[in-house]
Structure formats: C-alpha cells, structure tokens
CSV table of C-alpha atoms in Angstrom, one decimal:
chain,number,residue,atom,x,y,z
A,791,MET,CA,-69.5,-56.3,6.3
A,792,ALA,CA,-72.5,-54.6,4.7
A,793,ALA,CA,-74.8,-56.3,7.2
A,794,ALA,CA,-72.7,-55.1,10.1
A,795,MET,CA,-73.2,-51.5,9.0
A,796,LYS,CA,-77.0,-51.7,8.4
A,797,ALA,CA,-78.8,-48.7,9.8
A,798,GLN,CA,-80.7,-49.4,13.0
A,799,LYS,CA,-82.4,-46.1,13.1
A,800,THR,CA,-82.6,-42.9,11.0
A,801,GLY,CA,-84.3,-39.6,11.3
A,802,LEU,CA,-84.1,-35.8,11.1
A,803,LEU,CA,-82.7,-34.0,14.2
A,804,GLU,CA,-81.2,-30.6,14.8
A,805,LEU,CA,-77.5,-30.2,15.6
A,806,ARG,CA,-76.4,-27.3,17.8
A,807,VAL,CA,-73.5,-25.4,16.2
A,808,THR,CA,-73.5,-22.4,18.5
A,809,VAL,CA,-75.6,-21.4,21.5
A,810,ASP,CA,-78.3,-19.8,19.2
A,811,ARG,CA,-77.9,-21.7,15.9
A,812,TRP,CA,-79.0,-25.2,14.9
A,813,ILE,CA,-78.9,-27.0,11.6
A,814,ARG,CA,-81.1,-29.9,10.5
A,815,VAL,CA,-79.2,-33.1,10.1
A,816,LEU,CA,-80.0,-36.6,9.0
A,817,ALA,CA,-79.0,-38.9,11.9
A,818,THR,CA,-78.1,-42.5,11.2
A,819,LEU,CA,-77.5,-45.1,13.9
A,820,THR,CA,-75.7,-48.3,13.0
A,821,GLU,CA,-74.6,-51.1,15.2
A,822,ASP,CA,-71.4,-49.2,16.2
A,823,THR,CA,-71.7,-45.6,15.1
A,824,LEU,CA,-74.0,-42.5,15.3
A,825,THR,CA,-73.5,-40.3,12.2
A,826,VAL,CA,-75.1,-36.9,11.7
A,827,ASN,CA,-75.0,-35.6,8.1
A,828,PRO,CA,-75.9,-32.0,7.2
A,829,GLY,CA,-76.4,-33.0,3.6
A,830,GLU,CA,-79.6,-31.3,2.6
A,831,GLY,CA,-80.0,-29.8,6.0
A,832,VAL,CA,-81.0,-26.1,6.4
A,833,GLU,CA,-79.4,-23.9,9.0
A,834,GLU,CA,-81.8,-22.4,11.5
A,835,PRO,CA,-80.6,-19.2,13.1
A,836,ALA,CA,-82.7,-17.8,15.9
A,837,LYS,CA,-85.9,-16.2,14.4
A,838,PRO,CA,-86.2,-12.4,14.6
A,839,SER,CA,-90.0,-12.3,14.1
A,840,PRO,CA,-92.5,-12.7,17.0
A,841,SER,CA,-94.1,-16.1,17.6
A,842,PRO,CA,-96.6,-17.6,20.1
A,843,ALA,CA,-95.7,-17.7,23.8
A,844,GLY,CA,-94.9,-21.4,23.4
A,845,ALA,CA,-91.5,-20.7,21.9
A,846,ILE,CA,-88.8,-22.4,24.0
A,847,ASN,CA,-85.1,-23.3,24.4
A,848,GLY,CA,-83.7,-19.8,23.8
A,849,ASP,CA,-85.7,-18.7,20.8
A,850,PRO,CA,-85.9,-14.9,20.8
A,851,PRO,CA,-89.7,-14.6,21.0
A,852,ASN,CA,-89.6,-16.1,24.4
A,853,LEU,CA,-86.9,-13.7,25.8
A,854,SER,CA,-87.4,-10.9,28.3
A,855,SER,CA,-86.0,-7.5,27.5
A,856,SER,CA,-86.8,-5.2,30.5
A,857,PRO,CA,-85.3,-1.7,30.4
A,858,VAL,CA,-82.2,-1.4,32.6
A,859,PRO,CA,-82.1,1.5,35.2
A,860,GLU,CA,-79.1,3.7,34.8
A,861,THR,CA,-78.6,3.6,38.6
A,862,ILE,CA,-77.5,0.0,38.7
A,863,THR,CA,-74.6,0.2,36.3
A,864,ASN,CA,-71.4,-1.2,37.9
A,865,VAL,CA,-73.1,-1.6,41.3
A,866,LYS,CA,-73.1,-4.9,43.1
A,867,ARG,CA,-76.6,-6.3,43.8
A,868,THR,CA,-77.9,-9.3,45.6
A,869,VAL,CA,-80.9,-11.0,43.9
A,870,ARG,CA,-82.9,-13.9,45.3
A,871,VAL,CA,-84.4,-16.3,42.8
A,872,THR,CA,-86.9,-19.1,43.5
A,873,LYS,CA,-86.4,-21.9,41.0
A,874,GLN,CA,-89.4,-23.2,39.2
A,875,ASP,CA,-90.0,-27.0,38.8
A,876,VAL,CA,-89.8,-26.5,35.0
A,877,GLY,CA,-87.3,-24.2,33.5
A,878,GLY,CA,-85.0,-23.8,36.5
A,879,LEU,CA,-83.5,-20.3,36.8
A,880,GLY,CA,-84.7,-19.4,33.3
A,881,ILE,CA,-81.4,-17.8,32.1
A,882,SER,CA,-78.6,-18.5,29.6
A,883,ILE,CA,-75.0,-17.5,30.3
A,884,LYS,CA,-71.9,-16.6,28.2
A,885,GLY,CA,-68.3,-15.9,28.9
A,886,GLY,CA,-66.0,-17.6,31.3
A,887,LYS,CA,-62.3,-17.5,32.4
A,888,GLU,CA,-61.2,-19.4,29.3
A,889,ASN,CA,-62.7,-16.5,27.2
A,890,LYS,CA,-61.2,-13.8,29.4
A,891,MET,CA,-64.7,-12.7,30.2
A,892,PRO,CA,-66.9,-12.7,33.3
A,893,ILE,CA,-69.9,-15.0,33.6
A,894,LEU,CA,-72.7,-12.9,31.9
A,895,ILE,CA,-76.4,-13.3,31.7
A,896,SER,CA,-77.0,-13.4,27.9
A,897,LYS,CA,-80.7,-14.3,27.9
A,898,ILE,CA,-83.6,-14.2,30.4
A,899,PHE,CA,-86.6,-16.3,29.4
A,900,LYS,CA,-90.1,-14.7,29.7
A,901,GLY,CA,-92.2,-15.9,32.6
A,902,LEU,CA,-89.5,-18.0,34.2
A,903,ALA,CA,-87.9,-17.6,37.6
A,904,ALA,CA,-85.3,-14.9,36.8
A,905,ASP,CA,-87.8,-12.9,34.8
A,906,GLN,CA,-90.2,-12.9,37.7
A,907,THR,CA,-87.7,-11.2,40.0
A,908,GLU,CA,-87.8,-8.1,37.8
A,909,ALA,CA,-84.3,-7.5,39.2
A,910,LEU,CA,-82.0,-9.3,36.7
A,911,TYR,CA,-80.9,-8.0,33.3
A,912,VAL,CA,-79.1,-9.2,30.2
A,913,GLY,CA,-75.5,-8.0,30.7
A,914,ASP,CA,-75.5,-8.7,34.4
A,915,ALA,CA,-72.2,-10.4,35.5
A,916,ILE,CA,-72.8,-13.2,38.0
A,917,LEU,CA,-70.1,-12.7,40.7
A,918,SER,CA,-71.3,-15.6,43.0
A,919,VAL,CA,-74.1,-18.1,43.4
A,920,ASN,CA,-75.1,-19.1,46.9
A,921,GLY,CA,-71.7,-17.8,48.1
A,922,TYR,CA,-69.7,-19.8,45.6
A,923,ASP,CA,-67.3,-17.3,43.8
A,924,LEU,CA,-67.7,-17.3,40.0
A,925,ARG,CA,-65.2,-14.5,39.3
A,926,GLU,CA,-62.5,-16.9,38.1
A,927,ALA,CA,-64.9,-19.6,36.9
A,928,THR,CA,-64.8,-21.2,33.4
A,929,HIS,CA,-68.1,-21.4,31.5
A,930,ASP,CA,-68.7,-25.1,32.4
A,931,GLU,CA,-67.8,-24.5,36.1
A,932,ALA,CA,-70.5,-21.7,36.2
A,933,VAL,CA,-73.0,-23.9,34.4
A,934,GLN,CA,-72.5,-26.7,37.0
A,935,ALA,CA,-72.6,-24.3,39.9
A,936,LEU,CA,-75.9,-22.9,38.7
A,937,LYS,CA,-77.3,-26.4,38.1
A,938,LYS,CA,-76.5,-27.7,41.5
A,939,THR,CA,-78.3,-25.0,43.5
A,940,GLY,CA,-81.4,-25.8,45.5
A,941,LYS,CA,-84.8,-24.1,45.1
A,942,GLU,CA,-83.7,-20.8,46.7
A,943,VAL,CA,-80.8,-19.2,44.8
A,944,VAL,CA,-78.9,-16.1,45.9
A,945,LEU,CA,-77.0,-14.4,43.1
A,946,GLU,CA,-74.5,-11.6,43.5
A,947,VAL,CA,-74.5,-9.6,40.3
A,948,LYS,CA,-73.2,-6.4,38.7
A,949,TYR,CA,-74.6,-4.9,35.5
A,950,ILE,CA,-71.9,-4.2,32.9
A,951,LYS,CA,-73.4,-1.8,30.4
A,952,GLU,CA,-70.6,-2.3,27.8
A,953,MET,CA,-71.4,-6.0,27.6
A,954,SER,CA,-75.1,-5.8,27.0
A,955,ALA,CA,-74.6,-4.4,23.5
A,956,PHE,CA,-73.1,-7.7,22.4
A,957,PHE,CA,-76.3,-9.5,23.2
A,958,LYS,CA,-78.8,-7.3,21.5
A,959,ASN,CA,-78.1,-8.8,18.1
A,960,SER,CA,-77.0,-12.3,19.1
A,961,GLY,CA,-80.0,-13.8,17.4
A,962,SER,CA,-79.0,-12.6,14.0
A,963,PRO,CA,-77.2,-14.9,11.6
A,964,GLY,CA,-73.4,-14.9,12.1
A,965,ALA,CA,-73.6,-13.1,15.4
A,966,GLY,CA,-72.1,-15.9,17.5
A,967,LEU,CA,-69.3,-14.7,19.8
A,968,PRO,CA,-65.9,-16.4,20.1
A,969,TRP,CA,-66.5,-16.9,23.8
A,970,ASP,CA,-70.1,-18.1,23.4
A,971,SER,CA,-70.7,-21.8,24.2
A,972,PRO,CA,-73.8,-23.8,25.1
A,973,PRO,CA,-74.3,-25.2,28.6
A,974,SER,CA,-72.7,-28.6,28.1
A,975,THR,CA,-70.9,-31.4,29.7
A,976,PRO,CA,-67.5,-30.7,31.2
A,977,GLN,CA,-64.5,-32.0,29.2
A,978,ARG,CA,-66.4,-32.1,25.9
A,979,GLY,CA,-64.6,-31.1,22.7
A,980,THR,CA,-64.6,-27.8,21.0
A,981,ASP,CA,-68.0,-26.5,19.8
A,982,LEU,CA,-68.7,-27.0,16.1
A,983,SER,CA,-68.8,-24.0,13.8
A,984,PRO,CA,-71.1,-23.9,10.8
A,985,ALA,CA,-68.1,-24.3,8.5
A,986,GLU,CA,-67.1,-27.6,10.3
A,987,VAL,CA,-70.5,-29.3,9.8
A,988,LYS,CA,-70.6,-29.4,6.0
A,989,GLU,CA,-69.3,-33.0,6.3
A,990,PRO,CA,-70.8,-35.9,8.2
A,991,CYS,CA,-69.8,-36.1,11.9
A,992,SER,CA,-69.6,-39.5,13.6
A,993,VAL,CA,-69.4,-40.7,17.2
A,994,PRO,CA,-68.4,-44.3,17.8
A,995,LEU,CA,-70.9,-46.0,20.1
A,996,LYS,CA,-68.2,-48.0,21.8
A,997,MET,CA,-68.3,-46.8,25.4
A,998,CYS,CA,-69.8,-43.4,24.4
A,999,GLN,CA,-71.7,-41.3,26.9
A,1000,VAL,CA,-75.3,-40.3,26.1
A,1001,SER,CA,-76.9,-37.9,28.5
A,1002,ARG,CA,-80.2,-35.9,28.9
A,1003,LYS,CA,-79.3,-34.7,32.4
A,1004,GLN,CA,-76.7,-32.1,31.4
A,1005,CYS,CA,-78.5,-30.1,28.7
A,1006,PRO,CA,-80.1,-27.0,30.2
A,1007,PRO,CA,-82.2,-24.9,29.6
A,1008,ASP,CA,-84.3,-27.8,28.1
A,1009,THR,CA,-87.8,-26.8,29.2
A,1010,GLU,CA,-89.5,-29.3,26.9
A,1011,ASN,CA,-87.1,-32.2,27.4
A,1012,ARG,CA,-86.0,-32.4,23.8
A,1013,TYR,CA,-82.2,-32.3,24.1
A,1014,PHE,CA,-79.6,-35.0,24.3
A,1015,GLU,CA,-75.8,-35.1,24.0
A,1016,VAL,CA,-73.6,-37.9,22.8
A,1017,ILE,CA,-69.9,-37.8,23.7
A,1018,SER,CA,-67.2,-40.2,22.4
A,1019,SER,CA,-65.3,-42.5,24.8
A,1020,SER,CA,-62.1,-40.4,24.3
A,1021,ARG,CA,-64.1,-37.1,25.2
A,1022,ARG,CA,-62.7,-35.6,22.0
A,1023,ASN,CA,-65.8,-35.8,19.9
A,1024,SER,CA,-69.4,-34.9,20.7
A,1025,VAL,CA,-72.8,-33.9,19.2
A,1026,PHE,CA,-75.5,-31.8,20.9
A,1027,LEU,CA,-78.8,-32.7,19.4
A,1028,ARG,CA,-82.5,-31.6,19.6
A,1029,ALA,CA,-85.5,-33.7,18.6
A,1030,LYS,CA,-88.9,-32.4,17.6
A,1031,ASP,CA,-90.6,-33.7,20.8
A,1032,PRO,CA,-89.7,-35.5,24.1
A,1033,ALA,CA,-90.9,-38.9,22.8
A,1034,MET,CA,-88.5,-38.7,19.9
A,1035,ALA,CA,-85.6,-37.6,22.1
A,1036,GLN,CA,-86.2,-40.5,24.5
A,1037,SER,CA,-86.4,-42.9,21.5
A,1038,TRP,CA,-83.0,-41.8,20.3
A,1039,TYR,CA,-81.6,-41.9,23.8
A,1040,ASN,CA,-82.8,-45.4,24.3
A,1041,ALA,CA,-81.5,-46.6,20.9
A,1042,ILE,CA,-78.1,-45.1,21.4
A,1043,GLN,CA,-77.9,-46.5,25.0
A,1044,ALA,CA,-78.9,-50.0,23.7
A,1045,GLY,CA,-76.3,-49.8,21.0
A,1046,ALA,CA,-73.5,-48.9,23.4
A,1047,ALA,CA,-74.6,-51.6,25.8
A,1048,SER,CA,-74.4,-54.3,23.1
A,1049,LEU,CA,-70.7,-53.4,22.6
A,1050,LEU,CA,-69.9,-53.8,26.3
A,1051,PRO,CA,-68.7,-57.4,26.0
A,1052,ARG,CA,-66.2,-56.2,23.3
A,1053,VAL,CA,-64.9,-53.5,25.6
A,1054,LYS,CA,-64.4,-55.9,28.4
A,1055,GLU,CA,-62.4,-58.2,26.1
A,1056,ASP,CA,-60.3,-55.2,25.1
A,1057,MET,CA,-59.5,-54.5,28.7
A,1058,LYS,CA,-58.7,-58.1,29.4
A,1059,SER,CA,-56.3,-58.3,26.4
A,1060,MET,CA,-54.5,-55.2,27.6
A,1061,GLN,CA,-54.2,-56.6,31.2
A,1062,PRO,CA,-54.9,-60.4,31.2
A,1063,GLY,CA,-55.3,-60.6,35.0
A,1064,MET,CA,-58.1,-58.0,35.1
A,1065,GLU,CA,-61.7,-59.2,35.4
A,1066,VAL,CA,-64.0,-56.4,34.5
A,1067,LYS,CA,-67.5,-56.9,36.0
A,1068,HIS,CA,-69.1,-53.7,34.8
A,1069,LEU,CA,-68.2,-50.3,33.4
A,1070,GLY,CA,-70.1,-47.2,32.5
A,1071,TRP,CA,-70.2,-43.4,32.7
A,1072,ILE,CA,-71.2,-41.8,36.0
A,1073,THR,CA,-71.0,-38.2,37.2
A,1074,GLU,CA,-69.1,-37.4,40.4
A,1075,GLN,CA,-70.9,-34.7,42.4
A,1076,VAL,CA,-69.1,-32.3,44.7
A,1077,THR,CA,-70.3,-29.6,47.1
A,1078,GLN,CA,-67.9,-27.0,45.6
A,1079,GLY,CA,-67.0,-26.7,41.9
A,1080,PRO,CA,-68.3,-28.5,38.8
A,1081,GLU,CA,-69.6,-32.0,38.4
A,1082,LYS,CA,-67.1,-34.4,36.8
A,1083,PRO,CA,-68.1,-37.2,34.4
A,1084,VAL,CA,-65.9,-40.3,35.0
A,1085,LEU,CA,-65.7,-43.7,33.4
A,1086,ALA,CA,-66.2,-46.2,36.3
A,1087,MET,CA,-64.8,-49.7,35.9
A,1088,LEU,CA,-65.7,-52.3,38.4
A,1089,THR,CA,-63.3,-55.2,38.7
A,1090,ASP,CA,-63.3,-58.2,41.1
A,1091,ARG,CA,-61.2,-56.1,43.6
A,1092,ASP,CA,-61.6,-52.4,42.9
A,1093,LEU,CA,-63.7,-49.5,41.6
A,1094,LEU,CA,-61.5,-47.7,39.1
A,1095,LEU,CA,-62.2,-44.2,37.8
A,1096,TYR,CA,-60.9,-42.8,34.5
A,1097,PRO,CA,-61.3,-39.5,32.6
A,1098,SER,CA,-61.8,-41.5,29.3
A,1099,LEU,CA,-61.7,-45.0,28.0
A,1100,PRO,CA,-58.2,-46.4,28.5
A,1101,GLU,CA,-56.6,-47.1,25.1
A,1102,SER,CA,-53.3,-48.7,26.3
A,1103,LYS,CA,-52.0,-50.9,29.0
A,1104,GLU,CA,-50.3,-47.8,30.5
A,1105,SER,CA,-53.5,-45.8,30.7
A,1106,LEU,CA,-55.5,-48.8,32.0
A,1107,SER,CA,-52.9,-49.2,34.8
A,1108,SER,CA,-53.2,-45.5,35.7
A,1109,PRO,CA,-56.7,-44.6,36.9
A,1110,THR,CA,-57.3,-41.2,38.4
A,1111,LYS,CA,-58.8,-42.9,41.4
A,1112,SER,CA,-58.9,-46.4,42.8
A,1113,HIS,CA,-61.3,-47.5,45.5
A,1114,PRO,CA,-60.5,-51.0,46.9
A,1115,LEU,CA,-63.8,-52.7,47.3
A,1116,ILE,CA,-62.9,-54.5,50.5
A,1117,ALA,CA,-62.4,-51.0,52.2
A,1118,THR,CA,-65.4,-49.4,50.5
A,1119,ARG,CA,-69.1,-49.5,51.4
A,1120,LEU,CA,-72.3,-48.2,49.8
A,1121,VAL,CA,-73.9,-45.7,52.2
A,1122,HIS,CA,-76.9,-44.6,50.2
A,1123,SER,CA,-78.7,-45.2,47.0
A,1124,GLY,CA,-81.4,-42.8,45.8
A,1125,PRO,CA,-82.3,-39.5,47.6
A,1126,GLY,CA,-79.4,-38.5,49.9
A,1127,LYS,CA,-80.7,-37.1,53.2
A,1128,SER,CA,-77.5,-35.1,53.8
A,1129,SER,CA,-77.2,-33.8,50.2
A,1130,PRO,CA,-80.1,-31.4,49.6
A,1131,LEU,CA,-78.1,-29.4,47.0
A,1132,LEU,CA,-77.3,-32.4,44.8
A,1133,ASP,CA,-79.3,-34.1,42.1
A,1134,SER,CA,-79.9,-36.9,44.6
A,1135,ASP,CA,-82.8,-38.9,43.3
A,1136,LEU,CA,-80.5,-40.9,40.9
A,1137,SER,CA,-77.3,-40.8,43.1
A,1138,PHE,CA,-75.4,-43.2,45.2
A,1139,GLY,CA,-72.8,-42.5,47.9
A,1140,LEU,CA,-69.7,-44.4,48.8
A,1141,ARG,CA,-67.3,-44.2,51.8
A,1142,SER,CA,-63.8,-45.6,51.7
A,1143,GLY,CA,-61.4,-46.1,54.6
A,1144,THR,CA,-58.0,-44.8,53.6
A,1145,LYS,CA,-54.7,-43.9,55.3
A,1146,GLN,CA,-55.8,-40.3,55.3
A,1147,GLY,CA,-59.2,-41.1,56.9
A,1148,VAL,CA,-62.7,-41.6,55.6
A,1149,GLU,CA,-63.4,-40.4,52.0
A,1150,THR,CA,-67.0,-39.8,50.9
A,1151,HIS,CA,-68.0,-39.7,47.2
A,1152,VAL,CA,-71.4,-39.1,45.7
A,1153,PHE,CA,-72.1,-40.2,42.1
A,1154,ARG,CA,-75.1,-39.5,39.8
A,1155,VAL,CA,-76.4,-41.7,37.0
A,1156,ASP,CA,-79.0,-40.9,34.3
A,1157,SER,CA,-81.6,-43.6,35.0
A,1158,ALA,CA,-83.2,-45.7,37.7
A,1159,LYS,CA,-82.0,-48.8,35.8
A,1160,GLU,CA,-78.4,-47.6,36.0
A,1161,LEU,CA,-78.8,-46.8,39.7
A,1162,SER,CA,-80.1,-50.3,40.4
A,1163,THR,CA,-77.3,-51.9,38.4
A,1164,TRP,CA,-74.5,-50.0,40.2
A,1165,THR,CA,-76.1,-50.4,43.6
A,1166,HIS,CA,-76.4,-54.2,43.4
A,1167,LEU,CA,-73.0,-54.7,41.7
A,1168,LEU,CA,-71.2,-52.6,44.3
A,1169,VAL,CA,-72.8,-54.4,47.3
A,1170,ASP,CA,-72.0,-57.8,45.7
A,1171,GLY,CA,-68.6,-56.6,44.7
A,1172,CYS,CA,-67.6,-55.7,48.3
A,1173,HIS,CA,-68.7,-59.1,49.5
A,1174,ASN,CA,-67.0,-61.0,46.7
A,1175,ALA,CA,-63.8,-59.0,47.2
A,1176,ALA,CA,-63.8,-60.0,50.9
A,1177,GLU,CA,-64.3,-63.7,49.9
A,1178,LEU,CA,-61.6,-63.4,47.3
A,1179,ILE,CA,-58.9,-61.7,49.4
A,1180,LYS,CA,-59.7,-63.6,52.6
A,1181,GLU,CA,-57.0,-62.1,54.8
A,1182,VAL,CA,-55.4,-58.7,55.4
A,1183,THR,CA,-52.5,-58.0,57.6
A,1184,ALA,CA,-51.1,-54.7,59.1
A,1185,ALA,CA,-48.1,-53.9,61.2
A,1186,CYS,CA,-49.0,-52.7,64.7
A,1187,SER,CA,-47.9,-52.4,68.4
A,1188,TRP,CA,-49.6,-54.2,71.3
A,1189,ASN,CA,-48.6,-53.6,74.9
A,1190,GLY,CA,-45.4,-52.0,73.7
A,1191,LYS,CA,-44.5,-54.9,71.4
A,1192,GLU,CA,-44.1,-54.7,67.7
A,1193,CYS,CA,-46.2,-57.3,65.9
A,1194,THR,CA,-48.6,-57.9,63.0
A,1195,LEU,CA,-52.4,-58.0,63.1
A,1196,GLY,CA,-54.0,-60.5,60.7
A,1197,VAL,CA,-57.7,-60.4,60.0
A,1198,HIS,CA,-59.1,-63.5,58.2
A,1199,ILE,CA,-62.6,-64.0,57.0
A,1200,ASP,CA,-62.8,-67.5,58.5
A,1201,GLU,CA,-60.1,-67.6,61.2
A,1202,GLY,CA,-60.8,-64.2,62.7
A,1203,PHE,CA,-58.2,-62.0,64.5
A,1204,THR,CA,-54.5,-63.0,65.1
A,1205,LEU,CA,-51.7,-61.1,66.6
A,1206,PHE,CA,-48.3,-62.6,65.8
A,1207,THR,CA,-44.6,-61.9,65.4
A,1208,ASP,CA,-42.8,-63.0,62.3
A,1209,GLU,CA,-39.3,-63.3,60.9
A,1210,MET,CA,-38.5,-63.1,57.2
A,1211,GLY,CA,-42.3,-63.3,56.4
A,1212,VAL,CA,-42.8,-66.5,58.4
A,1213,ARG,CA,-45.1,-66.4,61.5
A,1214,LYS,CA,-43.0,-67.1,64.6
A,1215,SER,CA,-45.2,-66.8,67.6
A,1216,ILE,CA,-49.0,-66.2,68.1
A,1217,LEU,CA,-49.7,-63.6,70.8
A,1218,LEU,CA,-53.5,-63.6,70.6
A,1219,GLN,CA,-56.1,-65.3,68.5
A,1220,GLN,CA,-59.9,-64.7,68.5
A,1221,PRO,CA,-62.7,-65.7,66.2
A,1222,PHE,CA,-65.1,-63.1,64.7
A,1223,GLU,CA,-67.9,-64.6,66.9
A,1224,ARG,CA,-66.2,-63.3,70.0
A,1225,LEU,CA,-65.9,-59.7,68.9
A,1226,ARG,CA,-68.3,-57.6,70.9
A,1227,MET,CA,-67.3,-54.1,69.8
A,1228,SER,CA,-64.7,-52.3,67.8
A,1229,SER,CA,-63.8,-48.6,67.7
A,1230,ASP,CA,-61.0,-46.3,66.8
A,1231,ASP,CA,-59.7,-42.8,67.5
A,1232,GLY,CA,-59.5,-41.9,63.8
A,1233,VAL,CA,-55.7,-41.2,64.1
A,1234,ARG,CA,-53.8,-44.4,64.8
A,1235,MET,CA,-55.4,-46.4,67.6
A,1236,MET,CA,-58.0,-49.3,67.1
A,1237,PHE,CA,-59.8,-50.9,70.0
A,1238,LEU,CA,-61.2,-54.5,69.9
A,1239,ASP,CA,-63.3,-55.9,72.7
A,1240,PHE,CA,-63.6,-59.7,72.8
A,1241,GLY,CA,-65.1,-59.9,76.3
A,1242,GLY,CA,-62.4,-62.1,77.7
A,1243,PRO,CA,-59.9,-61.6,80.5
A,1244,GLU,CA,-57.9,-59.2,78.3
A,1245,ALA,CA,-60.9,-57.0,78.2
A,1246,GLU,CA,-60.4,-54.4,75.4
A,1247,ILE,CA,-57.2,-54.6,73.5
A,1248,GLN,CA,-55.6,-51.5,72.2
A,1249,LEU,CA,-53.6,-51.6,68.9
A,1250,ASP,CA,-51.4,-48.9,67.6
A,1251,LEU,CA,-51.5,-49.2,63.8
A,1252,HIS,CA,-49.0,-46.4,63.2
A,1253,SER,CA,-51.3,-44.7,60.8
A,1254,CYS,CA,-55.0,-44.0,60.4
A,1255,PRO,CA,-56.9,-47.2,61.3
A,1256,LYS,CA,-59.9,-46.5,59.0
A,1257,THR,CA,-58.7,-48.9,56.2
A,1258,MET,CA,-58.6,-51.8,58.7
A,1259,VAL,CA,-61.9,-50.8,60.3
A,1260,PHE,CA,-63.7,-50.8,56.9
A,1261,ILE,CA,-62.1,-54.2,56.0
A,1262,ILE,CA,-63.4,-55.7,59.3
A,1263,HIS,CA,-66.8,-54.4,58.4
A,1264,SER,CA,-66.6,-56.0,54.9
A,1265,PHE,CA,-65.6,-59.4,56.3
A,1266,LEU,CA,-68.5,-59.3,58.8
A,1267,SER,CA,-70.9,-58.3,56.1
A,1268,ALA,CA,-69.7,-61.1,53.8
A,1269,LYS,CA,-70.1,-63.6,56.6
A,1270,VAL,CA,-73.7,-62.4,57.3
A,1271,LYS,CA,-74.5,-62.8,53.6
A,1272,ARG,CA,-73.2,-66.4,53.7
A,1273,LEU,CA,-75.9,-67.1,56.3
A,1274,GLY,CA,-78.5,-65.8,53.8
A,1275,LEU,CA,-79.4,-62.8,56.1
A,1276,LEU,CA,-78.7,-60.2,53.4
A,1277,ALA,CA,-80.9,-59.8,50.2
C-alpha cells in the first residue's frame, strides 16, 4: 500500500483562494491523487506597492486607473476593442446573476487592449458583447461569452459610479467580495475561502479534468485548473513559470491516463454489455451562451455525453446526449472554416442525422494529441458501428403501399412487406453498386436512383429521412474502407 501512494511529483505552487488572493501550497502528486497542502504556506494578497511593469495576472501594479468623466455616469456607451494576441481584452470582471449584480469591469490591465481604447473604466457594467445580452448572465456565462469573441469586440457598457467604490480597495487583505469569483470553468465547485484551505485539499486523478485553456487572464501561461470527475472539487493553481505549469499539466494528465483502464472496467461492471473504446473530457462550443465541459464516452455503437463521471448503473444509462455512430459523421478536425468565433484550432465538428433533422456539434480539446485521438477513434468508430450493426430497417410507403425499407451493408436495399416480423414478399431489391444517386427533401421523402427501368424511386419515410440518409453514407464509407481506399 505504501508503494502505491509513493509521491510521483512534489513542488511549491500557488492556490487561488479569491480573485486577488493566492496562498503558497505544497503540491504532491501520487499515482491516484493530487493534494495541495497549505502547511507552511504564506498567504499572498495583492501587493499595494509599485513594482516593475512586468507584473502580471491581476497584480495591482499592472492595473490602469484612468479618471472617469462625470458625463458618462449611467449613460450607455458602445466601445470597440481590438484584442491583442497576448492578454486578450485585458480586463477582469466581477458580479453576475447568481450574485444579484451586473457584470462589472473590476480591473483594466495597463497597456492591454481595453486600456488602449481609453474608453473603458473600472465600474463599467457590460450590457452586451457583440450583440449577445449579458444583463441576465451568470459570471461564468459572461466569461465564456467574452472568451469566444473574435479579434474585433463590440461592448455595450454603462458606468455605475456606486459600484466603482467597491473595487478601489479590492487589493487589500480581506477585501474579497461575496460575489467575486475568478474566471473559471463552468460547473466547478464553490470557490475556496482562506478559512477552508488550512487543511490539505485533494483531487482524485481518476477521470479528473485538467485544463490550461480556461484560465484567463493568463498572460504568462502559468495557470492550470484540476477538476474532479464529479465536478464537486477543484483547485486553481499557478506555477512560477510556463515550463513548470506545463510540467505539472503533463504529469497530472499522465496520471489520469494511467487510470483509464480502471475506469473502463468500472463502466463494464456497471453495464456488462458496454464496451468502452475511449473516454475523456471535451468542451462543447456553441454560438450563443457559455461553453460546456462534458465527459465523452465512446462505445462500439455510440458517442455518449455526461455532465460528470457516472457513478451508478442508472447514471451510466442516462447520458445527457447520445449520438449513434452509424448516423454520425466527422465533418472537420482542426480549424473550422465556418466557425471564426470559436477556438477552432483544436476543435472537431460532428453532424448527426436525427428525426428532427441534421444536428451539428463542435467540440474543443486541450491538445493536438487529444484532437488526433478523437478524430481517428470517431472515424473508425463510425465504420466499425456500420460493420457491427449490418442492417437497419424503417417503415415507409412506396407507390401508395405500406412496406419496410431494409438497408444492409452487404445485401444493399430491399423493400418488403412483413407479417408478425417475418418478411412476406420482396417488392424491390438493389445492391449498393447500382445506386447512382440519393437525395431527400429534409421533411419525409427520400429519393433513390438505381438507373433501372423504375428510374428514381420515391419513399415516404413518415418522418425526417436524415437518420436513414446518414446511415446509408456510413455503410458506403465502411465498404470503401474495406477496399483499402481510406487511410
């Protein structure tokens, strides 16, 4: 037992306890746990004395404090900000719907984008960003909306004089506000207070999420966050330099990866028929609203999405979303041409044919290695699901006659009638090789052209035909792979 708990890595880091306050902690990484221990650590509030211009990450010496003209109080203004490659917008925000406060600019960093406009002030309420209304937004929703903007950002703001007084002393010890929270991952647990970090805090590595992509404003790339599989426990940490942050990130990722076989066995024991091919944390991106971290589980038939790691047979059987692989296709991996507002370099897009039509989903990962893994596994998964399922049937009408369409990966297309589940008579049968073209109206009709005397046949599927259209594509793609024509 002692050998199992041997420390893999130890070192001094800083733990964020409020938006402005950090404490030094001793971090210890074992085979299955990350523990941060304040022990002899010293609390480090924001420093009130001046320091060189190199100060970063919200330290007061690097903050802008331009005088506010009386004429702008309670007046709506529109301000255009051009994001910088490093530092983004260059602001910190506080407040949010959950705190019964507007989204307020609490800090403006000297020399960065917002400061250069000379038109934004601490105490400005952000009413909208690029037309997206933030008046009823939570803190995390506002953070995500600001993160997802492109290079040109249009902010609608209003200066609230009464609020600015709260920020003037926020750097002093004990000045944290009850509605003050750091820009962080959605669904993370309650922020730690100094009183709560006198004892060691541990995060199990088993299926934890470790991220460096959701930690603004990290102008020197020193932050990382570790969140437990249940989403109930997290630590927000800062290293002394980027190399140390990356070293810890890599070590925690490696530790979590080594526990994956155990997680797969746990899933199989809860649901013996389930074969888990891969699982990991990915972030779903949307054009409106906040990003959403999800636990993605790839089985031999489906891509299942969960808000946290399932801990029971019931939760394993109840994903928030299920994408049947046979009706799903990968449409892009890497930069998305149609998604300029998204963090697209490490993203992949999926389309699924459903009874409601075509659904498109874009997901982001943290590294090129993860992107490559998900890309290959999803493509192979779609082909393998087609080979595994082999045949799909659907009720339809043809020439006014009720019948069933069967699509088989080897035998092709069959229209038949049945009684009590037994095929009675075959109305039409065609191999895949005869199919010249297929199309649909997106409502209920599907058209198949086999080039024979029947010409184009028209099938009424009684519901949106997109599921069957995607399945036909998966069968064709799997047959092409059999021939060795796909890498």
